[in-house]
mmCIF file of C-alpha atoms and ligand atoms in Angstrom:
data_model
loop_
_atom_site.group_PDB
_atom_site.id
_atom_site.type_symbol
_atom_site.label_atom_id
_atom_site.label_comp_id
_atom_site.label_asym_id
_atom_site.label_seq_id
_atom_site.Cartn_x
_atom_site.Cartn_y
_atom_site.Cartn_z
ATOM 1 C CA MET Y 1 -27.107 132.274 35.925
ATOM 2 C CA VAL Y 2 -23.470 131.344 35.101
ATOM 3 C CA PRO Y 3 -22.871 127.678 35.743
ATOM 4 C CA LEU Y 4 -19.262 127.459 38.011
ATOM 5 C CA TYR Y 5 -17.020 124.570 37.013
ATOM 6 C CA SER Y 6 -14.128 125.022 39.058
ATOM 7 C CA GLN Y 7 -11.729 122.589 37.622
ATOM 8 C CA ALA Y 8 -8.297 123.941 36.494
ATOM 9 C CA GLY Y 9 -7.341 124.397 33.215
ATOM 10 C CA ASN Y 10 -10.306 122.796 30.918
ATOM 11 C CA ALA Y 11 -11.042 124.924 27.876
ATOM 12 C CA ARG Y 12 -15.019 125.832 27.941
ATOM 13 C CA SER Y 13 -16.433 128.792 28.377
ATOM 14 C CA GLU Y 14 -18.539 128.991 31.456
ATOM 15 C CA VAL Y 15 -15.921 128.980 34.063
ATOM 16 C CA LEU Y 16 -15.989 131.882 36.161
ATOM 17 C CA SER Y 17 -12.747 133.172 37.760
ATOM 18 C CA ASP Y 18 -12.697 135.179 40.604
ATOM 19 C CA SER Y 19 -16.194 134.963 42.290
ATOM 20 C CA LEU Y 20 -15.631 138.058 44.411
ATOM 21 C CA ARG Y 21 -14.762 139.990 41.537
ATOM 22 C CA THR Y 22 -16.254 143.507 42.178
ATOM 23 C CA PRO Y 23 -18.530 144.765 40.005
ATOM 24 C CA GLN Y 24 -16.782 147.138 38.165
ATOM 25 C CA THR Y 25 -13.844 144.505 37.661
ATOM 26 C CA GLN Y 26 -16.991 142.344 36.310
ATOM 27 C CA ASN Y 27 -18.349 145.009 34.229
ATOM 28 C CA LEU Y 28 -14.705 145.687 32.479
ATOM 29 C CA LEU Y 29 -14.367 142.311 31.456
ATOM 30 C CA ALA Y 30 -18.080 142.305 29.770
ATOM 31 C CA ASN Y 31 -17.095 145.657 28.030
ATOM 32 C CA LEU Y 32 -14.051 144.147 27.019
ATOM 33 C CA LYS Y 33 -15.447 141.393 25.242
ATOM 34 C CA LYS Y 34 -18.018 143.809 23.527
ATOM 35 C CA MET Y 35 -15.280 145.908 22.353
ATOM 36 C CA PRO Y 36 -14.931 144.608 18.937
ATOM 37 C CA GLU Y 37 -18.555 146.043 18.418
ATOM 38 C CA GLN Y 38 -17.730 149.585 18.526
ATOM 39 C CA GLY Y 39 -14.009 149.288 17.654
ATOM 40 C CA PHE Y 40 -11.091 149.135 19.136
ATOM 41 C CA MET Y 41 -9.303 150.745 22.015
ATOM 42 C CA PHE Y 42 -5.832 152.145 21.672
ATOM 43 C CA GLY Y 43 -3.530 152.098 24.057
ATOM 44 C CA HIS Y 44 0.174 153.296 25.327
ATOM 45 C CA HIS Y 45 2.615 152.160 27.823
ATOM 46 C CA ASP Y 46 3.533 154.947 30.361
ATOM 47 C CA ASP Y 47 1.598 157.494 28.591
ATOM 48 C CA PRO Y 48 1.368 160.009 31.075
ATOM 49 C CA LEU Y 49 4.594 159.539 33.099
ATOM 50 C CA TYR Y 50 7.336 160.927 30.745
ATOM 51 C CA GLY Y 51 7.730 161.642 26.550
ATOM 52 C CA ILE Y 52 10.171 162.638 24.649
ATOM 53 C CA GLY Y 53 11.734 165.726 25.799
ATOM 54 C CA TRP Y 54 9.979 165.548 28.941
ATOM 55 C CA ASP Y 55 9.884 163.758 32.359
ATOM 56 C CA GLY Y 56 7.031 164.316 35.139
ATOM 57 C CA ASP Y 57 4.970 166.804 34.238
ATOM 58 C CA GLU Y 58 1.428 166.693 35.033
ATOM 59 C CA ASN Y 59 -1.136 166.591 32.606
ATOM 60 C CA ARG Y 60 0.923 165.330 29.981
ATOM 61 C CA SER Y 61 1.357 162.427 26.924
ATOM 62 C CA ASP Y 62 3.094 162.819 23.921
ATOM 63 C CA VAL Y 63 -0.588 160.984 22.058
ATOM 64 C CA LYS Y 64 -2.678 163.716 23.810
ATOM 65 C CA SER Y 65 0.047 166.557 22.159
ATOM 66 C CA VAL Y 66 -0.976 165.177 18.861
ATOM 67 C CA CYS Y 67 -4.102 164.256 18.890
ATOM 68 C CA GLY Y 68 -6.112 165.670 21.733
ATOM 69 C CA ASP Y 69 -7.129 163.068 23.576
ATOM 70 C CA TYR Y 70 -5.565 160.352 25.710
ATOM 71 C CA PRO Y 71 -5.261 156.940 24.933
ATOM 72 C CA ALA Y 72 -7.841 154.484 26.073
ATOM 73 C CA VAL Y 73 -5.838 152.114 27.630
ATOM 74 C CA MET Y 74 -2.644 152.857 29.440
ATOM 75 C CA SER Y 75 -0.050 150.390 30.789
ATOM 76 C CA PHE Y 76 2.171 150.687 33.299
ATOM 77 C CA ASP Y 77 5.442 148.449 34.782
ATOM 78 C CA LEU Y 78 5.466 146.872 38.653
ATOM 79 C CA GLY Y 79 8.984 145.856 38.467
ATOM 80 C CA HIS Y 80 11.540 146.663 41.505
ATOM 81 C CA ILE Y 81 8.150 146.757 43.363
ATOM 82 C CA GLU Y 82 9.160 143.424 45.013
ATOM 83 C CA LEU Y 83 12.123 145.076 45.979
ATOM 84 C CA GLY Y 84 10.096 147.703 48.314
ATOM 85 C CA GLY Y 85 11.709 150.500 47.013
ATOM 86 C CA ASP Y 86 9.395 153.891 45.681
ATOM 87 C CA LYS Y 87 10.568 153.331 42.068
ATOM 88 C CA SER Y 88 10.447 150.985 39.392
ATOM 89 C CA LEU Y 89 12.600 149.643 36.896
ATOM 90 C CA ASP Y 90 12.208 152.660 34.573
ATOM 91 C CA ASN Y 91 12.342 155.195 37.511
ATOM 92 C CA VAL Y 92 9.211 156.146 38.199
ATOM 93 C CA PRO Y 93 7.658 156.452 41.856
ATOM 94 C CA PHE Y 94 5.017 154.169 42.652
ATOM 95 C CA ASN Y 95 2.899 157.035 44.265
ATOM 96 C CA ARG Y 96 2.908 158.505 40.555
ATOM 97 C CA ILE Y 97 1.890 154.859 38.859
ATOM 98 C CA ARG Y 98 -1.223 155.028 41.383
ATOM 99 C CA LYS Y 99 -2.330 158.657 40.723
ATOM 100 C CA GLU Y 100 -2.296 157.879 37.222
ATOM 101 C CA ILE Y 101 -4.451 155.109 37.487
ATOM 102 C CA ILE Y 102 -6.873 156.433 39.416
ATOM 103 C CA ALA Y 103 -7.318 159.324 37.011
ATOM 104 C CA GLN Y 104 -7.561 157.326 33.529
ATOM 105 C CA TYR Y 105 -9.836 155.151 35.482
ATOM 106 C CA ASN Y 106 -12.067 158.866 36.577
ATOM 107 C CA ARG Y 107 -11.519 160.012 32.876
ATOM 108 C CA GLY Y 108 -12.848 156.930 31.884
ATOM 109 C CA GLY Y 109 -10.398 155.016 30.239
ATOM 110 C CA MET Y 110 -8.529 151.516 31.374
ATOM 111 C CA SER Y 111 -4.893 150.664 32.856
ATOM 112 C CA ALA Y 112 -3.084 147.615 32.794
ATOM 113 C CA LEU Y 113 0.236 146.195 34.520
ATOM 114 C CA SER Y 114 2.971 144.546 33.163
ATOM 115 C CA TRP Y 115 5.827 143.419 35.370
ATOM 116 C CA HIS Y 116 9.604 142.837 34.731
ATOM 117 C CA LEU Y 117 10.477 142.111 37.865
ATOM 118 C CA ASP Y 118 14.185 140.733 39.029
ATOM 119 C CA ASN Y 119 15.387 137.286 38.689
ATOM 120 C CA PRO Y 120 14.790 136.006 42.355
ATOM 121 C CA ALA Y 121 17.402 133.649 42.528
ATOM 122 C CA THR Y 122 19.987 135.698 41.440
ATOM 123 C CA GLY Y 123 19.272 139.110 42.261
ATOM 124 C CA LYS Y 124 19.795 140.690 38.750
ATOM 125 C CA ASP Y 125 16.990 141.747 36.343
ATOM 126 C CA ALA Y 126 13.954 140.205 34.349
ATOM 127 C CA TRP Y 127 16.627 139.860 31.596
ATOM 128 C CA ASP Y 128 18.719 137.341 33.634
ATOM 129 C CA VAL Y 129 18.992 134.187 32.036
ATOM 130 C CA SER Y 130 22.310 132.324 33.452
ATOM 131 C CA ASP Y 131 20.085 129.980 35.699
ATOM 132 C CA THR Y 132 17.416 127.662 34.341
ATOM 133 C CA THR Y 133 15.926 126.882 37.565
ATOM 134 C CA VAL Y 134 14.566 129.988 38.887
ATOM 135 C CA VAL Y 135 10.896 129.004 38.562
ATOM 136 C CA ALA Y 136 10.925 125.792 39.813
ATOM 137 C CA SER Y 137 12.774 127.437 42.840
ATOM 138 C CA ILE Y 138 9.844 129.608 43.405
ATOM 139 C CA VAL Y 139 7.083 127.486 43.383
ATOM 140 C CA SER Y 140 5.524 125.236 45.904
ATOM 141 C CA GLY Y 141 8.518 123.180 47.406
ATOM 142 C CA GLY Y 142 11.263 125.200 46.157
ATOM 143 C CA LEU Y 143 13.869 127.062 47.683
ATOM 144 C CA ASN Y 144 12.770 130.636 46.971
ATOM 145 C CA HIS Y 145 9.045 130.365 47.352
ATOM 146 C CA GLU Y 146 8.453 132.353 50.780
ATOM 147 C CA LYS Y 147 10.966 134.992 49.404
ATOM 148 C CA PHE Y 148 8.673 134.912 46.187
ATOM 149 C CA LEU Y 149 5.402 134.791 48.271
ATOM 150 C CA GLY Y 150 6.687 138.216 49.773
ATOM 151 C CA TRP Y 151 7.300 140.039 46.472
ATOM 152 C CA LEU Y 152 3.313 138.898 45.375
ATOM 153 C CA ASP Y 153 1.984 140.361 48.434
ATOM 154 C CA ALA Y 154 3.795 143.696 47.175
ATOM 155 C CA VAL Y 155 2.330 143.543 43.868
ATOM 156 C CA ALA Y 156 -1.082 142.370 45.811
ATOM 157 C CA ALA Y 157 -0.779 145.021 48.306
ATOM 158 C CA PHE Y 158 -0.256 147.831 44.900
ATOM 159 C CA ILE Y 159 -3.333 146.518 43.490
ATOM 160 C CA ASN Y 160 -5.517 147.031 46.371
ATOM 161 C CA SER Y 161 -4.377 150.176 47.064
ATOM 162 C CA LEU Y 162 -5.815 151.669 43.824
ATOM 163 C CA GLN Y 163 -8.328 153.403 45.326
ATOM 164 C CA THR Y 164 -11.018 156.312 44.148
ATOM 165 C CA GLU Y 165 -11.808 158.933 46.754
ATOM 166 C CA SER Y 166 -15.003 157.961 47.154
ATOM 167 C CA GLY Y 167 -13.204 154.401 47.895
ATOM 168 C CA VAL Y 168 -14.481 152.646 44.645
ATOM 169 C CA LYS Y 169 -11.225 150.056 43.951
ATOM 170 C CA VAL Y 170 -9.752 150.724 40.321
ATOM 171 C CA PRO Y 171 -9.735 147.769 38.250
ATOM 172 C CA VAL Y 172 -6.742 146.994 36.412
ATOM 173 C CA LEU Y 173 -5.774 143.982 33.888
ATOM 174 C CA PHE Y 174 -2.450 142.214 35.244
ATOM 175 C CA ARG Y 175 -0.505 140.746 32.306
ATOM 176 C CA PRO Y 176 2.422 139.089 34.421
ATOM 177 C CA TRP Y 177 4.475 136.459 33.042
ATOM 178 C CA HIS Y 178 4.436 137.591 29.434
ATOM 179 C CA GLU Y 179 6.317 136.904 26.285
ATOM 180 C CA HIS Y 180 7.295 133.482 27.882
ATOM 181 C CA THR Y 181 7.788 131.908 24.558
ATOM 182 C CA GLY Y 182 10.843 133.612 23.752
ATOM 183 C CA SER Y 183 14.358 133.420 25.554
ATOM 184 C CA TRP Y 184 14.738 136.820 27.382
ATOM 185 C CA PHE Y 185 13.097 136.553 30.556
ATOM 186 C CA TRP Y 186 13.730 133.993 33.141
ATOM 187 C CA TRP Y 187 10.461 132.624 33.193
ATOM 188 C CA GLY Y 188 11.092 132.234 29.547
ATOM 189 C CA GLU Y 189 11.128 129.418 26.868
ATOM 190 C CA LYS Y 190 14.038 127.418 28.884
ATOM 191 C CA GLY Y 191 12.808 128.787 32.362
ATOM 192 C CA CYS Y 192 10.378 126.621 32.756
ATOM 193 C CA THR Y 193 8.533 123.256 31.583
ATOM 194 C CA PRO Y 194 4.271 124.391 30.551
ATOM 195 C CA GLU Y 195 3.590 122.292 33.957
ATOM 196 C CA GLN Y 196 6.347 125.012 36.089
ATOM 197 C CA TYR Y 197 4.850 127.470 34.231
ATOM 198 C CA LYS Y 198 1.277 127.157 34.760
ATOM 199 C CA ALA Y 199 2.164 126.540 38.629
ATOM 200 C CA LEU Y 200 4.031 129.758 38.296
ATOM 201 C CA TRP Y 201 0.957 131.246 37.268
ATOM 202 C CA ARG Y 202 -1.328 129.618 39.667
ATOM 203 C CA MET Y 203 0.668 130.915 42.566
ATOM 204 C CA THR Y 204 0.360 134.292 41.377
ATOM 205 C CA TYR Y 205 -3.429 133.685 41.376
ATOM 206 C CA ASN Y 206 -4.048 132.132 44.485
ATOM 207 C CA ARG Y 207 -1.594 134.725 46.152
ATOM 208 C CA LEU Y 208 -3.383 137.439 44.798
ATOM 209 C CA GLN Y 209 -6.595 136.120 45.816
ATOM 210 C CA GLU Y 210 -5.257 135.288 48.979
ATOM 211 C CA ARG Y 211 -4.753 138.893 49.680
ATOM 212 C CA ASN Y 212 -8.389 140.018 48.776
ATOM 213 C CA VAL Y 213 -7.556 141.372 45.542
ATOM 214 C CA HIS Y 214 -10.535 140.931 43.319
ATOM 215 C CA ASN Y 215 -10.261 144.486 41.103
ATOM 216 C CA VAL Y 216 -7.929 142.957 38.735
ATOM 217 C CA LEU Y 217 -8.427 140.619 35.275
ATOM 218 C CA TYR Y 218 -5.766 138.775 34.135
ATOM 219 C CA ALA Y 219 -4.212 138.360 30.730
ATOM 220 C CA TYR Y 220 -2.360 135.442 28.643
ATOM 221 C CA SER Y 221 0.841 136.937 26.811
ATOM 222 C CA PRO Y 222 3.132 134.905 24.521
ATOM 223 C CA GLY Y 223 5.049 135.921 21.635
ATOM 224 C CA SER Y 224 3.382 136.171 17.988
ATOM 225 C CA GLY Y 225 5.709 133.301 17.166
ATOM 226 C CA TYR Y 226 3.166 130.631 17.476
ATOM 227 C CA ALA Y 227 1.519 128.592 14.067
ATOM 228 C CA THR Y 228 -1.306 126.653 15.781
ATOM 229 C CA CYS Y 229 -4.345 127.497 18.617
ATOM 230 C CA ALA Y 230 -2.578 124.361 19.947
ATOM 231 C CA GLU Y 231 0.939 126.323 20.288
ATOM 232 C CA TYR Y 232 -1.020 129.339 21.881
ATOM 233 C CA LEU Y 233 -1.994 127.240 24.552
ATOM 234 C CA GLU Y 234 0.687 125.138 25.023
ATOM 235 C CA LYS Y 235 1.564 126.841 28.562
ATOM 236 C CA TYR Y 236 -2.189 128.549 29.254
ATOM 237 C CA PRO Y 237 -2.747 128.739 32.706
ATOM 238 C CA GLY Y 238 -6.591 127.567 32.727
ATOM 239 C CA ASP Y 239 -9.692 129.276 31.548
ATOM 240 C CA ASP Y 240 -10.389 130.288 35.215
ATOM 241 C CA ILE Y 241 -7.629 132.508 35.786
ATOM 242 C CA ILE Y 242 -7.615 134.206 32.521
ATOM 243 C CA ASP Y 243 -9.639 136.618 31.644
ATOM 244 C CA LEU Y 244 -8.163 138.432 28.176
ATOM 245 C CA LEU Y 245 -5.595 136.589 25.856
ATOM 246 C CA GLY Y 246 -2.904 138.832 23.497
ATOM 247 C CA PHE Y 247 0.448 138.509 22.133
ATOM 248 C CA ASP Y 248 3.195 140.746 21.711
ATOM 249 C CA CYS Y 249 4.982 141.525 18.181
ATOM 250 C CA TYR Y 250 7.200 144.000 16.830
ATOM 251 C CA GLN Y 251 7.749 145.763 13.137
ATOM 252 C CA PHE Y 252 11.169 145.230 12.112
ATOM 253 C CA ASP Y 253 10.408 144.071 8.838
ATOM 254 C CA ARG Y 254 7.097 145.910 7.065
ATOM 255 C CA GLU Y 255 6.527 142.918 5.449
ATOM 256 C CA GLN Y 256 7.124 140.053 7.763
ATOM 257 C CA TYR Y 257 5.420 142.077 10.639
ATOM 258 C CA ILE Y 258 1.856 142.042 8.582
ATOM 259 C CA GLN Y 259 2.354 138.405 7.982
ATOM 260 C CA GLN Y 260 3.198 137.750 11.380
ATOM 261 C CA MET Y 261 0.278 140.146 12.709
ATOM 262 C CA ASP Y 262 -2.564 138.276 9.867
ATOM 263 C CA LYS Y 263 -1.363 134.586 11.119
ATOM 264 C CA ALA Y 264 -0.430 135.489 15.158
ATOM 265 C CA LEU Y 265 -4.537 137.198 14.700
ATOM 266 C CA THR Y 266 -6.078 134.930 12.789
ATOM 267 C CA ILE Y 267 -5.602 131.778 15.619
ATOM 268 C CA LEU Y 268 -6.040 134.540 18.193
ATOM 269 C CA GLU Y 269 -9.708 135.047 16.997
ATOM 270 C CA GLN Y 270 -10.014 131.136 17.248
ATOM 271 C CA VAL Y 271 -8.668 130.664 20.483
ATOM 272 C CA GLY Y 272 -10.356 133.908 21.759
ATOM 273 C CA ARG Y 273 -13.943 132.121 20.511
ATOM 274 C CA ALA Y 274 -13.398 128.422 21.448
ATOM 275 C CA HIS Y 275 -12.729 129.928 25.096
ATOM 276 C CA ASN Y 276 -15.412 133.114 25.299
ATOM 277 C CA LYS Y 277 -11.939 135.592 26.349
ATOM 278 C CA PRO Y 278 -11.577 139.141 24.514
ATOM 279 C CA ILE Y 279 -8.758 139.323 22.609
ATOM 280 C CA ALA Y 280 -5.810 141.999 22.058
ATOM 281 C CA ILE Y 281 -2.622 143.358 20.827
ATOM 282 C CA THR Y 282 -0.723 143.574 24.399
ATOM 283 C CA GLU Y 283 2.175 145.326 22.902
ATOM 284 C CA THR Y 284 3.184 146.023 19.572
ATOM 285 C CA GLY Y 285 5.049 149.098 17.752
ATOM 286 C CA PHE Y 286 7.744 150.271 15.180
ATOM 287 C CA GLU Y 287 10.392 151.352 17.107
ATOM 288 C CA THR Y 288 10.608 155.290 16.106
ATOM 289 C CA ILE Y 289 8.307 155.119 13.525
ATOM 290 C CA PRO Y 290 10.164 156.550 10.553
ATOM 291 C CA ASP Y 291 7.428 155.312 8.176
ATOM 292 C CA SER Y 292 5.219 158.329 7.584
ATOM 293 C CA VAL Y 293 1.987 156.650 7.243
ATOM 294 C CA TRP Y 294 2.112 153.395 9.448
ATOM 295 C CA TRP Y 295 -0.645 153.855 11.404
ATOM 296 C CA THR Y 296 -3.049 153.909 8.827
ATOM 297 C CA GLN Y 297 -0.979 152.147 5.980
ATOM 298 C CA THR Y 298 0.384 149.157 7.657
ATOM 299 C CA LEU Y 299 -1.350 148.820 11.541
ATOM 300 C CA LEU Y 300 -4.633 149.424 11.074
ATOM 301 C CA PRO Y 301 -5.379 147.438 7.979
ATOM 302 C CA VAL Y 302 -3.699 144.636 9.818
ATOM 303 C CA ILE Y 303 -5.759 144.873 12.475
ATOM 304 C CA SER Y 304 -8.853 145.939 11.349
ATOM 305 C CA ARG Y 305 -9.837 142.846 10.575
ATOM 306 C CA TYR Y 306 -10.155 140.702 13.419
ATOM 307 C CA PRO Y 307 -12.109 141.700 16.484
ATOM 308 C CA ILE Y 308 -9.440 142.954 18.989
ATOM 309 C CA SER Y 309 -10.646 144.892 22.337
ATOM 310 C CA TYR Y 310 -7.211 146.977 21.952
ATOM 311 C CA VAL Y 311 -3.295 147.506 20.596
ATOM 312 C CA LEU Y 312 -1.337 148.896 22.306
ATOM 313 C CA VAL Y 313 2.255 150.369 22.019
ATOM 314 C CA TRP Y 314 4.960 150.815 23.864
ATOM 315 C CA ARG Y 315 6.942 153.607 25.809
ATOM 316 C CA ASN Y 316 8.392 156.366 24.932
ATOM 317 C CA ALA Y 317 11.488 156.328 26.580
ATOM 318 C CA ARG Y 318 12.904 160.096 27.726
ATOM 319 C CA GLU Y 319 15.987 158.481 28.703
ATOM 320 C CA ARG Y 320 16.969 156.136 25.841
ATOM 321 C CA LYS Y 321 17.403 157.445 22.777
ATOM 322 C CA ASN Y 322 15.223 156.247 20.192
ATOM 323 C CA HIS Y 323 13.318 153.877 22.148
ATOM 324 C CA TYR Y 324 9.455 154.952 21.426
ATOM 325 C CA TYR Y 325 7.013 153.943 19.527
ATOM 326 C CA ALA Y 326 3.936 156.488 19.561
ATOM 327 C CA PRO Y 327 4.188 160.002 18.093
ATOM 328 C CA TYR Y 328 5.099 163.676 19.710
ATOM 329 C CA PRO Y 329 4.562 166.761 18.479
ATOM 330 C CA GLY Y 330 6.384 167.489 15.249
ATOM 331 C CA GLN Y 331 7.575 163.563 14.612
ATOM 332 C CA VAL Y 332 7.289 162.272 11.263
ATOM 333 C CA SER Y 333 4.535 160.031 11.450
ATOM 334 C CA ALA Y 334 1.972 162.412 13.687
ATOM 335 C CA THR Y 335 0.306 163.786 11.082
ATOM 336 C CA ASP Y 336 -0.879 159.875 10.081
ATOM 337 C CA PHE Y 337 -1.629 159.612 13.906
ATOM 338 C CA VAL Y 338 -4.292 161.888 13.868
ATOM 339 C CA ARG Y 339 -5.770 160.971 11.090
ATOM 340 C CA PHE Y 340 -5.837 157.257 12.606
ATOM 341 C CA TYR Y 341 -6.946 158.732 15.635
ATOM 342 C CA LYS Y 342 -10.298 160.606 13.309
ATOM 343 C CA MET Y 343 -10.981 156.581 11.916
ATOM 344 C CA PRO Y 344 -14.651 155.661 13.658
ATOM 345 C CA GLN Y 345 -13.446 152.358 14.812
ATOM 346 C CA THR Y 346 -10.002 154.063 16.706
ATOM 347 C CA LEU Y 347 -11.181 154.402 20.742
ATOM 348 C CA PHE Y 348 -9.672 156.757 22.848
ATOM 349 C CA VAL Y 349 -10.439 158.168 26.121
ATOM 350 C CA LYS Y 350 -13.343 160.557 25.030
ATOM 351 C CA ASP Y 351 -14.587 157.786 23.062
ATOM 352 C CA LEU Y 352 -15.675 155.579 26.000
ATOM 353 C CA LYS Y 353 -18.522 155.138 27.621
ATOM 354 C CA HIS Y 354 -19.494 153.434 30.717
ATOM 355 C CA LEU Y 355 -16.516 151.418 30.586
ATOM 356 C CA TYR Y 356 -17.466 149.896 34.370
ATOM 357 C CA ASP Y 357 -20.788 149.568 34.203
HETATM 358 C C1 BMA G 1 11.344 147.022 28.071
HETATM 359 C C2 BMA G 1 12.372 148.308 27.452
HETATM 360 C C3 BMA G 1 13.115 148.508 28.853
HETATM 361 C C4 BMA G 1 11.957 148.908 29.974
HETATM 362 C C5 BMA G 1 11.738 147.805 29.756
HETATM 363 C C6 BMA G 1 9.953 147.548 30.971
HETATM 364 O O1 BMA G 1 10.788 146.602 26.799
HETATM 365 O O2 BMA G 1 11.539 149.344 27.387
HETATM 366 O O3 BMA G 1 13.771 150.063 28.578
HETATM 367 O O4 BMA G 1 12.645 148.939 31.512
HETATM 368 O O5 BMA G 1 10.579 147.248 29.158
HETATM 369 O O6 BMA G 1 9.344 148.958 30.540
#
């Protein structure tokens, strides 16, 4: 039996979060923890929605076009769902995202959700950091609190709507408030104190609970710049809320990237052990992948030293030139990606068995 400690923020392993969680969601968490025994899952953001030279086709994916299989993890973004419209900030219909999440579940894979939501105080986008009082204005007692609860309700309604034809609620990993250690989002470094950031998380979690969202796991995902476990945990909302620990880290300079990844993963492995949580590289990549052997000579060597559950690369934008992180047919790293795909430890969707049972 798992003892239940309901105290917020304590760092021991037996803290059980959402006790009403669906069996499939509980199983997903257990399987994420065990995943490193088998290998790590490969993920790609917006994988089946669009790619280089195509947009909105059915049953298409740049990753699949290169290696013959879908990524084990697909992530999608809920930005603009808070506005009540039909399309995301990247111009994708939410109905299409829902359909792809269900399709990914039916083929045995996993989906994750990020949220580049607008600034609720200024009405501008997620990158508007002109006002440092936004978080204070949406937590309990703040001027925009009620409005913001409505925004969380829109997220809750979407996650609740993820159901298969037979009525199974599809589990997803929700990763809001990411890269909060950077200075580019309104919930970032200067946007809130540790207490306010934790309150933001707790409010998010509580509202989804109140709206009966029990098919969700939660990921904590700062930037990779931390130097100690304590720094990683500076704004950590607590073991009773968070299910998976990750970080985001991109390559600009190869040597620096390898060093940064090694350091970030060394610490993350320790924190994951101490808190009994699965760990993952929640975003990474090398924009345009100009290195023809990047997958097997840079990414693989560094990540295979650590017990990660998944690694995810960012999107292949069709509307922004030179903004892609996965290969497409003919791309310079495509052959190397196939080598990466064939390694026994890299898991794609066909390698997964029973992620939900
Ligand atoms: C960013 C970029 C943006 C995009 C956002 C949300 O990193 O890719 O173009 O709008 O993610 O997907």
